[in-house]
Each structure stands twice: as C-alpha cells, then as structure tokens.
mmCIF file of C-alpha atoms and ligand atoms in Angstrom:
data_model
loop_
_atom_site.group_PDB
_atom_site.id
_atom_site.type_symbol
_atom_site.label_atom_id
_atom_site.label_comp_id
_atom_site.label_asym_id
_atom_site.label_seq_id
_atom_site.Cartn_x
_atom_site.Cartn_y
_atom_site.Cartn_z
ATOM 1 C CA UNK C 179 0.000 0.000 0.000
ATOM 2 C CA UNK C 180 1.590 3.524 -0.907
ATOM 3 C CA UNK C 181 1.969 6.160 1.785
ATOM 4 C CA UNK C 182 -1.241 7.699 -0.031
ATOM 5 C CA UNK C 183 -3.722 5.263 0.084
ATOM 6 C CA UNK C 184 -2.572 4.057 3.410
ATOM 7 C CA UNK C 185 -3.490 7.790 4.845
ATOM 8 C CA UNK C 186 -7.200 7.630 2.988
ATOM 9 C CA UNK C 187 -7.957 4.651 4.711
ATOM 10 C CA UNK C 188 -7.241 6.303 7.771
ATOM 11 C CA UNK C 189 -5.514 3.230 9.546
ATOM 12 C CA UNK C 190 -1.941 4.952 9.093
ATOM 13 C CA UNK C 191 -2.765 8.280 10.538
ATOM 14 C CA UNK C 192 -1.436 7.456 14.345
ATOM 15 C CA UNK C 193 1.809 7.003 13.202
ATOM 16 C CA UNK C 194 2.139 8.931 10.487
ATOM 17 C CA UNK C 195 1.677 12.200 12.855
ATOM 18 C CA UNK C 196 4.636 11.087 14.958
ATOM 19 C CA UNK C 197 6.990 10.775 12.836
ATOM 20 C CA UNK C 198 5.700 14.230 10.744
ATOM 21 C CA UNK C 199 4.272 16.441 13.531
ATOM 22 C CA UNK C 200 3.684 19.044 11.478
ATOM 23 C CA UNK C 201 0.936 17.225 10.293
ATOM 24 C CA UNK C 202 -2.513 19.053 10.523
ATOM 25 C CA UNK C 203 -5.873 18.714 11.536
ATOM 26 C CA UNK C 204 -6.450 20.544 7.990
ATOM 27 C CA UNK C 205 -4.120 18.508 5.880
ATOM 28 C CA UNK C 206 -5.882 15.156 8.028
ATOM 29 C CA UNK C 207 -9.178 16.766 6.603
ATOM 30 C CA UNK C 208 -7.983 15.229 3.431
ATOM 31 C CA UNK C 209 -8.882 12.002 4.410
ATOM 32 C CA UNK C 210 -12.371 12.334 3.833
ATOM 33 C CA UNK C 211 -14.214 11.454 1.543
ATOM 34 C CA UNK C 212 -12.759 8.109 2.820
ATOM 35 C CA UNK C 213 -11.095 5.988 -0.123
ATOM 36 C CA UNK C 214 -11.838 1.919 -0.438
ATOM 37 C CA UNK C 215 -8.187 1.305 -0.057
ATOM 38 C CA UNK C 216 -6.717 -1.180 -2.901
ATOM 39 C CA UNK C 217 -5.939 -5.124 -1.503
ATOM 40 C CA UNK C 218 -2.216 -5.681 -1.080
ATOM 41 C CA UNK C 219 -2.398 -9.142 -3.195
ATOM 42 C CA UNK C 220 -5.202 -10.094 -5.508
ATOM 43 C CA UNK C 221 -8.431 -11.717 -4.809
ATOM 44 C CA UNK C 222 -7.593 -14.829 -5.726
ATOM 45 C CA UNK C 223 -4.109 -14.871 -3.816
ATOM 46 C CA UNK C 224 -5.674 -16.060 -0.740
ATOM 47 C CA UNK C 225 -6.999 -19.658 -2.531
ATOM 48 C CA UNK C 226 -7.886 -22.433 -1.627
ATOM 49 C CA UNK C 227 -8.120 -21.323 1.982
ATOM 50 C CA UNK C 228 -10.562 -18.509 0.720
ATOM 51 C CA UNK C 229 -12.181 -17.899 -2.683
ATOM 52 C CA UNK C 230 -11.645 -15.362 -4.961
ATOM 53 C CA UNK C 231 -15.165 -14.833 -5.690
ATOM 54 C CA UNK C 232 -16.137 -14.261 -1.962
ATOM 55 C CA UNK C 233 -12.930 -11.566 -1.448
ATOM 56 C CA UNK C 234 -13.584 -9.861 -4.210
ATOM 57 C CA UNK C 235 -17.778 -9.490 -3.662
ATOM 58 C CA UNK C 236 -16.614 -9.104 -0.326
ATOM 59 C CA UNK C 237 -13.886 -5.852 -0.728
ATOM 60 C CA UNK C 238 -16.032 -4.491 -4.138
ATOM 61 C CA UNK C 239 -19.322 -4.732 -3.043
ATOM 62 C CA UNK C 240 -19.767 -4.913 1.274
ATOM 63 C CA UNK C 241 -16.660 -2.870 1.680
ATOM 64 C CA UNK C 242 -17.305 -0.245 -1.127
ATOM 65 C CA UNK C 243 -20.830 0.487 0.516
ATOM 66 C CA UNK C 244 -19.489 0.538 3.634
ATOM 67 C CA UNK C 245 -17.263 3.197 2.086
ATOM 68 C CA UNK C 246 -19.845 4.813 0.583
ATOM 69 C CA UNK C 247 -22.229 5.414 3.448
ATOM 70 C CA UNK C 248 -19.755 7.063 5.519
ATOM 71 C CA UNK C 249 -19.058 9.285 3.281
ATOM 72 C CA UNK C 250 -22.400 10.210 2.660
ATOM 73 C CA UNK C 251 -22.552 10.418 6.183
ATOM 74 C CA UNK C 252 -19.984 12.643 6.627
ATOM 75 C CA UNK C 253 -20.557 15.010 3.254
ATOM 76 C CA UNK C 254 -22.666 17.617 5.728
ATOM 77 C CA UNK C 255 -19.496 18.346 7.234
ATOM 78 C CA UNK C 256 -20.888 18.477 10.796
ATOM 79 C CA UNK C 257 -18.459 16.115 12.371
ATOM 80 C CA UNK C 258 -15.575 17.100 13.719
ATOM 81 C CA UNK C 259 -12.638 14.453 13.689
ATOM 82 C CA UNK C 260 -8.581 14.176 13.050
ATOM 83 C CA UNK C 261 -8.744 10.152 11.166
ATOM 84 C CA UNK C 262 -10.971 7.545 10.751
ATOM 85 C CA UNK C 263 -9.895 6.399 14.761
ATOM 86 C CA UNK C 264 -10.572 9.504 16.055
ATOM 87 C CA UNK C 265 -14.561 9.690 14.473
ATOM 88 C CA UNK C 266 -14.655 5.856 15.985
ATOM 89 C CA UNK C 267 -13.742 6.644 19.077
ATOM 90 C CA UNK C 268 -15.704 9.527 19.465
ATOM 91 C CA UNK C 269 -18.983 9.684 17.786
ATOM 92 C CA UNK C 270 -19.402 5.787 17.388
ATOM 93 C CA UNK C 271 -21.755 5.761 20.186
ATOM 94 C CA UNK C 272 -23.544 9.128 19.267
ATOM 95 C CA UNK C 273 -24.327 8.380 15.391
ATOM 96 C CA UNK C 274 -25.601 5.062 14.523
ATOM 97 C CA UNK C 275 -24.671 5.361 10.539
ATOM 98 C CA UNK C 276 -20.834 6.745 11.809
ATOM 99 C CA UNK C 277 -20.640 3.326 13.801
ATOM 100 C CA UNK C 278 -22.065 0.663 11.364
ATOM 101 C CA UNK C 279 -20.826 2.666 7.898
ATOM 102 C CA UNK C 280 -17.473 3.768 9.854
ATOM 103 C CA UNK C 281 -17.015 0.588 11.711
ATOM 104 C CA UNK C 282 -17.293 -1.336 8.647
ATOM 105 C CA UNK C 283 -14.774 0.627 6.472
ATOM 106 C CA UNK C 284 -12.178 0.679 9.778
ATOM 107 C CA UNK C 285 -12.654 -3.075 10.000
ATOM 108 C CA UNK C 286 -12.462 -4.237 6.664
ATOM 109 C CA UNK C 287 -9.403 -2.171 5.991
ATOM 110 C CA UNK C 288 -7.909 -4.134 8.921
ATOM 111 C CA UNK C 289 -8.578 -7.324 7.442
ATOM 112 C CA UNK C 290 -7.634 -7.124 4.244
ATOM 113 C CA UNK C 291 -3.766 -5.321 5.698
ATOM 114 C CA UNK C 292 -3.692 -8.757 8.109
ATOM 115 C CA UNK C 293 -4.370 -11.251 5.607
ATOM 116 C CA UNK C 294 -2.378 -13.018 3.137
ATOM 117 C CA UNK C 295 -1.293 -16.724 0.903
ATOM 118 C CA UNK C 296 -2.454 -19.038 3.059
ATOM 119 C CA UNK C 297 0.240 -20.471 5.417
ATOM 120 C CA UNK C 298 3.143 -18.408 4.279
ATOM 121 C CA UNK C 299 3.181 -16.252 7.506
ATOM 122 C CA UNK C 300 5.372 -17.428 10.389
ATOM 123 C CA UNK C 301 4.194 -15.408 14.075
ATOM 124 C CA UNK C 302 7.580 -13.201 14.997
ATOM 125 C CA UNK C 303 9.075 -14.352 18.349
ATOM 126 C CA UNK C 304 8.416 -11.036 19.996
ATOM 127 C CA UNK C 305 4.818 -11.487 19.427
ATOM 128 C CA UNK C 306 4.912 -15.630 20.494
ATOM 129 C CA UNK C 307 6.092 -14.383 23.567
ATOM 130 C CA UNK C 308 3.741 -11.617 23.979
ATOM 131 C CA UNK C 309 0.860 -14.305 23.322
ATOM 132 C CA UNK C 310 2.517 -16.572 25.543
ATOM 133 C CA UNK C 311 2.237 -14.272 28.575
ATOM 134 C CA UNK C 312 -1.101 -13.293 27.813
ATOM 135 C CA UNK C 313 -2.906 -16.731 26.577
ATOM 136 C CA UNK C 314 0.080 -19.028 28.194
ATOM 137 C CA UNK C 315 0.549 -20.825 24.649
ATOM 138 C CA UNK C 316 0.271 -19.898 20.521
ATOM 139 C CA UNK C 317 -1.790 -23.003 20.490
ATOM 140 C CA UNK C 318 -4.089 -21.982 23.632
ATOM 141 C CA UNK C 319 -4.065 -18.524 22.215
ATOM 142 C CA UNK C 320 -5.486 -19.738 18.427
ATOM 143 C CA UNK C 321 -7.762 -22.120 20.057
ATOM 144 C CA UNK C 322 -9.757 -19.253 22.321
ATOM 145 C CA UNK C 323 -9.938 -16.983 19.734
ATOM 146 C CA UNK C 324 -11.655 -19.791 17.541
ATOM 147 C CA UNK C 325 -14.162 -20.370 20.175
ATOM 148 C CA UNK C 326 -15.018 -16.965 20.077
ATOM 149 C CA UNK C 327 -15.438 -16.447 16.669
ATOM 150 C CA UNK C 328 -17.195 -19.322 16.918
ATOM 151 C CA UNK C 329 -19.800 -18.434 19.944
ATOM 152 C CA UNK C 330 -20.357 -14.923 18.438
ATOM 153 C CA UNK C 331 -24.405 -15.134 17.725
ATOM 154 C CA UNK C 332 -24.944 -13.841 14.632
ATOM 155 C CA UNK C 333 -23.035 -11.123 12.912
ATOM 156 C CA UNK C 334 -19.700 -9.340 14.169
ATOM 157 C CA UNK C 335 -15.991 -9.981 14.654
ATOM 158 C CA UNK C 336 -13.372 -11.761 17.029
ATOM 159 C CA UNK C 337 -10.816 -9.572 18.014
ATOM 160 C CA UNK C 338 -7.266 -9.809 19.177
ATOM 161 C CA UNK C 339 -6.427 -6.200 21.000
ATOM 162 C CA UNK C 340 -4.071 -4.416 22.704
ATOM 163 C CA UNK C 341 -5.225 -2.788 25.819
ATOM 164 C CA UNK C 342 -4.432 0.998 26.918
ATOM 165 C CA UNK C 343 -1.490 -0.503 29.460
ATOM 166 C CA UNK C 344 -0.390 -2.761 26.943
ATOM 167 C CA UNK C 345 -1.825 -6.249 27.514
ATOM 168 C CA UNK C 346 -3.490 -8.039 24.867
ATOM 169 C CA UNK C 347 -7.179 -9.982 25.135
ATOM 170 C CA UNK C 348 -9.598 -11.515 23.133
ATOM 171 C CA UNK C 349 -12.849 -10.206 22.607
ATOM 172 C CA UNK C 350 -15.849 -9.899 20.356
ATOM 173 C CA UNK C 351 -18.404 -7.375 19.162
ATOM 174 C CA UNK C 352 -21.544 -7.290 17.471
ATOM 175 C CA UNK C 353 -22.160 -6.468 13.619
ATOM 176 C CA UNK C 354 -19.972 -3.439 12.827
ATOM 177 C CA UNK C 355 -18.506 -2.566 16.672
ATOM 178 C CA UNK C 356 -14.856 -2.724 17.262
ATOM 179 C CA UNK C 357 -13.198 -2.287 20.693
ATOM 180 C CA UNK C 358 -12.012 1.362 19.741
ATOM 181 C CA UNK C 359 -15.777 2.523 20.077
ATOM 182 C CA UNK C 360 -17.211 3.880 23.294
ATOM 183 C CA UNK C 361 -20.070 1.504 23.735
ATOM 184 C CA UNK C 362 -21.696 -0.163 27.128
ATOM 185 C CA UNK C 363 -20.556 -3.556 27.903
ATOM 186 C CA UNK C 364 -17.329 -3.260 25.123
ATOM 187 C CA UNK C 365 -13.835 -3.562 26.587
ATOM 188 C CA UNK C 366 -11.637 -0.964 24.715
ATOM 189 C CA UNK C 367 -8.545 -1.338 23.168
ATOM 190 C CA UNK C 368 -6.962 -1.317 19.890
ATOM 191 C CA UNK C 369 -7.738 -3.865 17.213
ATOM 192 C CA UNK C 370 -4.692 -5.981 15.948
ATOM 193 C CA UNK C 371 -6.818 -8.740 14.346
ATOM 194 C CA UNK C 372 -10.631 -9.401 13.565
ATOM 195 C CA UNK C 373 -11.843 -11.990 11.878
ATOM 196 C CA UNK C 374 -14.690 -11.343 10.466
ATOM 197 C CA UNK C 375 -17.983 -14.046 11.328
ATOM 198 C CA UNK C 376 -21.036 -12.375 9.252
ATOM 199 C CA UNK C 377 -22.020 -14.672 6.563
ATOM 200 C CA UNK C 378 -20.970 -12.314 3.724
ATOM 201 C CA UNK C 379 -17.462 -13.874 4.715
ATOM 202 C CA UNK C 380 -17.790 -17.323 4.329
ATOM 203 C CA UNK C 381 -21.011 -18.393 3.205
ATOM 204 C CA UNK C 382 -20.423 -18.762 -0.521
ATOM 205 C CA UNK C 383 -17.524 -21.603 -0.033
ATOM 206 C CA UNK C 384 -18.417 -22.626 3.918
ATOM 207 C CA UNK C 385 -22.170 -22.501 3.704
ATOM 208 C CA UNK C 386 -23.119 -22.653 7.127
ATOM 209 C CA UNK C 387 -19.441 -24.485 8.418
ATOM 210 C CA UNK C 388 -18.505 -21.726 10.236
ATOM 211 C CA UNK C 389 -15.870 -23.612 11.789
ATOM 212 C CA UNK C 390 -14.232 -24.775 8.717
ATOM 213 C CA UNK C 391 -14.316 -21.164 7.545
ATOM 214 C CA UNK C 392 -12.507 -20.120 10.809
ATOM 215 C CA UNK C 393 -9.502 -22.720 10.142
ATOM 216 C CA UNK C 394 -9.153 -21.458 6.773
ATOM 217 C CA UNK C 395 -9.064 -17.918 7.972
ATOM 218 C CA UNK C 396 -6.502 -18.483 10.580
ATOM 219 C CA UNK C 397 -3.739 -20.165 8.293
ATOM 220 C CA UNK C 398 -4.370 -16.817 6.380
ATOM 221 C CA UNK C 399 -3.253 -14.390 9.038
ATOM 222 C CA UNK C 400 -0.279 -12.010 8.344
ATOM 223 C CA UNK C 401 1.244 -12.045 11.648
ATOM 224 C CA UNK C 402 3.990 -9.791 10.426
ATOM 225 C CA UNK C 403 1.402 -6.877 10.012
ATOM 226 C CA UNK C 404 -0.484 -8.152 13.320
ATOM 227 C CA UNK C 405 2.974 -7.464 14.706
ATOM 228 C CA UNK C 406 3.330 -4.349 13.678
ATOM 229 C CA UNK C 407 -0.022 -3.133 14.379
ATOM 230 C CA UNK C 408 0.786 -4.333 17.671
ATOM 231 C CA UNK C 409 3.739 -2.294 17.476
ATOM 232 C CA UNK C 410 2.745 1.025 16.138
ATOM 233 C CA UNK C 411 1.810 3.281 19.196
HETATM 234 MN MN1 LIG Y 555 -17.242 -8.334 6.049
#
C-alpha cells in the first residue's frame, strides 16, 4: 500500500503524525471522503483457503458500501474528527450510521492489511512471547480466539487487541462494533486482528461451516502486520 492510500484509509494516521508532527488537523481533513483502499495481493491470492469470488464481492461490493455510506454520512461536514480512529472513538456511540458505515470501512481495511497466501506467515518471536504471557501458549491462544469467533451469535468480529497498558485480550463485538468505540458492555482497546464471522465472509464456499471457515481464515493471518499493528503506538 503507498503512503497515499494508506493515509485515505485512515488506519496509518497514528503514526504517520509522529513521525511528521507538522501534520494538521487541515491537511488530516484530506482524508475524507474516505477511499476503499486497494488489496495488497489479488483476490484470488488467498486460494484455496478462501475464494476469490467471496474476497472480491466481499472488498467491491460490502466494503465499497461501507465506504460509501460514511461518506455520505460525513458530506454535511458536521463532524468534527482528526482520522478515521478519532470519528470511531468519538462519535461511534452518538451516530448510529458513523458506527455501522465507519465501523465497517475501519474493519475491513484491517482485514484485508492482516491477511495473506495461506500459510506463508510465520508469528515473529516477539509477538509468540507476547501471546505466551497473555494466553500461556500460541496453540491456547489460536484455540480461544476460535471459540469466540465461533460463539459470536450472529453477525460481528473476534478480536485480538491491545489494551491501553499494553496487555493483549480476546474479545468480540456485534455487527460493525470494534473495541475502539465507546459503547456499554465493550472492553476498549486497539484492534490488531478481527476476523470477520457475518455470513458475507464465508457463506459462498463454507455454507453454514462456520468452523471450517474459521480454520481457513486463521492459516491466512499475516502475523507480520499483526505485529506491527501491535507495534505502532
Ligand atoms: Mn465483512
């Protein structure tokens, strides 16, 4: 992803700002409307684990609207916000369209950065031992958050998340939430991972396995980028 795309999707804009502190609130303003940011690999680069047809309805179609929404949303200009985090974290849980619309494009932007060819990614050893602190084993760790994605009812995500003092924890939300968002009953904390359980995801290939679709998923992950994310301040 170039440096320019990677700023309209908003996900860079944390870091970017530290190492340029010059940077603006006006030149941030740029940002919007929000850009569906390109895939790093092509839709069928994730095969057989998962099909081309579903990424690429999936990223086109779901994301593009999700895209689209929030910018409608947003064309009024009545909102006040620095990057796509900052309008998360802040009017989530006032404006219902900024949290589905904006949750969406924040969470599928995730995604696609923490995917890639399916088992190709070997987990760093900084984060193995991070996950080892926190879930006592990789294998403990990839099992819980399986359950979870697994025990979410209905649509919404499985999260793996950084916490403000650093630890990380497993967690899910409902449709569109993700832990940055002020909401009742949500733990916050920043998303490294989501995997995504509405049916739009899987149900093309998996039909209603949503197990199977789960496995496949996980011998996707980029744990490089996870990493990183994990990281990035
Ligand atoms: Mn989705």
């Amino acid at each position: 992803m170039d440096k320019r795309s990677f700023i309209k999707t908003g996900l860079g804009i944390a870091g970017l700002s530290l190492v340029n502190p010059v940077q603006s609130l006006q030149t941030l303003a740029a940002v919007t409307p929000f850009e569906l940011p390109k895939l790093p690999y092509a839709y069928n680069a994730l095969e057989p684990a998962l099909d081309a047809r579903t990424m690429e309805i999936h990223h086109s179609k779901h994301h593009a609207a999700y895209v689209e929404k929030l910018n409608a949303e947003l064309a009024n200009g009545k909102l006040s916000y620095s990057s796509l985090e900052d309008l998360l974290q802040n009017h989530a849980h006032l404006n219902k369209i900024i949290r589905n619309q904006g949750g969406g494009h924040y969470n599928h932007s995730l995604l696609w950065r923490t995917l890639t060819v399916p088992n190709s990614s070997k987990m760093p050893e900084d984060l193995k031992m991070e996950i080892i602190k926190y879930f006592e084993s990789v294998e403990g760790f990839k099992v819980k958050l399986k359950q979870t994605a697994l025990s979410q009812f209905g649509s919404g995500w499985a999260w793996l998340c950084k916490a403000a003092d650093g630890k990380l924890f497993i967690t899910a939300t409902q449709n569109q939430d993700n832990p940055l968002m002020k909401i009742e009953g949500l733990v916050q904390g920043k998303p490294l991972l989501g995997i995504d359980v509405w049916e739009h995801a899987y149900y093309l290939k998996f039909l209603n396995k949503r197990a199977d679709y789960v496995d496949a998923f996980m011998s996707c992950i980029n744990w490089n980028e996870v990493n990183r994310l994990r990281l990035d301040k």
